Amino acid sequence: MSYATQSQTNITAGLQYQGLLEVVLFSTLTTLPCCVFLFINIIMLFTLRSKLVFCETSRYILLFNLLFADTMQMAVSQLLYLLAACRITLTYPLCGVLAMLADLTTAISPLTLVVMSLERYVAVCYPLRHTTIITMRNTAVAIIAVWAFSSLNILTRVILLLDFPFEDLESLQMTHFCAKVNILLGQMSGLYDKGYTYFLFVSASVVVISTYVGVMIAARSTSTDKASAQKARKTLLLHLVQLGLSLSSTIYNPIIIALSRNVTRIIFVRIQNVFYVCIFISPRCLSSLIYGIRDQTIRPVLISRLCCRLKLSVVPA
């Protein structure tokens, strides 16, 4: 073997090792916060099933639905991220199932926030009718409607995908990593995705902002409980922030595509990881932190459970 060939081999091996090290490093930096947030969300979910008051109060039932969707979204997103980081490609059907599941849970979050905002609006503006309007039955119907609407969106996407000529493909094995943007096959799928996203978040924003304005107007009324109205106003403002963070995830792909054309690979990977944690992972834990800290009923139970789990994890075997 000549000196030039040996040097080229060493350089190639060094680049491969560096690439592997980057994958391990960045995967660790995203997986650790994701595991922490998943732990907090799971503890919160168990907390919301630990007492009868949580199981029989509409806002806690809606919160459980929101956290469940966020936790599923976080887990599926992290799985897709690790598959992409390890450069593992999937078949179109398997990728479609994972991407559709992620899309399903993504749509459930803003819709649940809409229902939660309406519940707070009724509690402040119609306090005497709150118990007759916001019943367990109506809450269950609202949750079923949220999941049904989101499932209808997935069904529509599947129907649009069926029009794609898969028989013309040499193989069902994907050439790129699994992501929603890579299974939007055909022009109609892309147009429908944009239209649905715009419709969903514009409609949700209008409802949340309207309930916020309604509560502000009600707060000026002499017959309204000022403390309750003030608390509801802050809650609705937080819902609006959560909705904005959910909306930010929809602009993730366009930003990443634009960056990939203008920066070097190493800088692109670093920025991509920061965006992934800030846009996808962190907002999914926001509900747990907001309600776990603010709600006087949840806070002591959540803190007790978190401390108990942490103590058990450090007790030597």
Coordinates of N, CA, C and O in Angstrom, one line a residue, residues 102-112 146 150 153 196 200:
A102 N -47.6 11.1 14.9 CA -47.1 12.4 15.3 C -48.0 13.6 14.9 O -48.2 14.5 15.7
D103 N -48.5 13.5 13.7 CA -49.4 14.5 13.2 C -50.7 14.6 14.0 O -51.3 15.6 14.2
L104 N -51.2 13.4 14.3 CA -52.4 13.3 15.1 C -52.3 14.0 16.4 O -53.2 14.8 16.8
T105 N -51.3 13.7 17.1 CA -51.1 14.3 18.5 C -50.8 15.8 18.4 O -51.1 16.5 19.3
T106 N -50.1 16.2 17.3 CA -49.8 17.6 17.1 C -51.1 18.4 17.0 O -51.2 19.5 17.5
A107 N -52.1 17.9 16.3 CA -53.4 18.6 16.1 C -54.2 18.6 17.3 O -55.0 19.5 17.6
I108 N -54.1 17.5 18.2 CA -54.9 17.4 19.4 C -54.6 18.5 20.4 O -55.5 19.0 21.1
S109 N -53.3 18.9 20.5 CA -52.9 19.9 21.5 C -53.6 21.3 21.3 O -54.2 21.8 22.3
P110 N -53.6 21.9 20.1 CA -54.3 23.2 20.0 C -55.8 23.0 20.1 O -56.5 23.9 20.7
L111 N -56.4 21.9 19.7 CA -57.8 21.7 19.8 C -58.2 21.6 21.3 O -59.3 22.1 21.7
T112 N -57.4 20.9 22.1 CA -57.7 20.8 23.5 C -57.5 22.1 24.2 O -58.3 22.4 25.1
V146 N -62.6 16.1 19.6 CA -61.2 16.5 19.3 C -60.4 15.4 18.6 O -59.8 15.6 17.6
S150 N -59.3 15.2 14.6 CA -57.9 14.9 14.3 C -57.7 13.7 13.5 O -56.9 13.6 12.6
N153 N -58.6 14.2 9.9 CA -57.5 14.8 9.1 C -56.5 13.7 8.7 O -56.0 13.7 7.5
Y196 N -54.7 22.9 5.9 CA -55.2 22.4 7.2 C -54.4 23.0 8.4 O -55.1 23.4 9.4
L200 N -56.3 25.3 11.1 CA -56.4 24.9 12.5 C -55.9 26.0 13.4 O -56.5 26.3 14.4

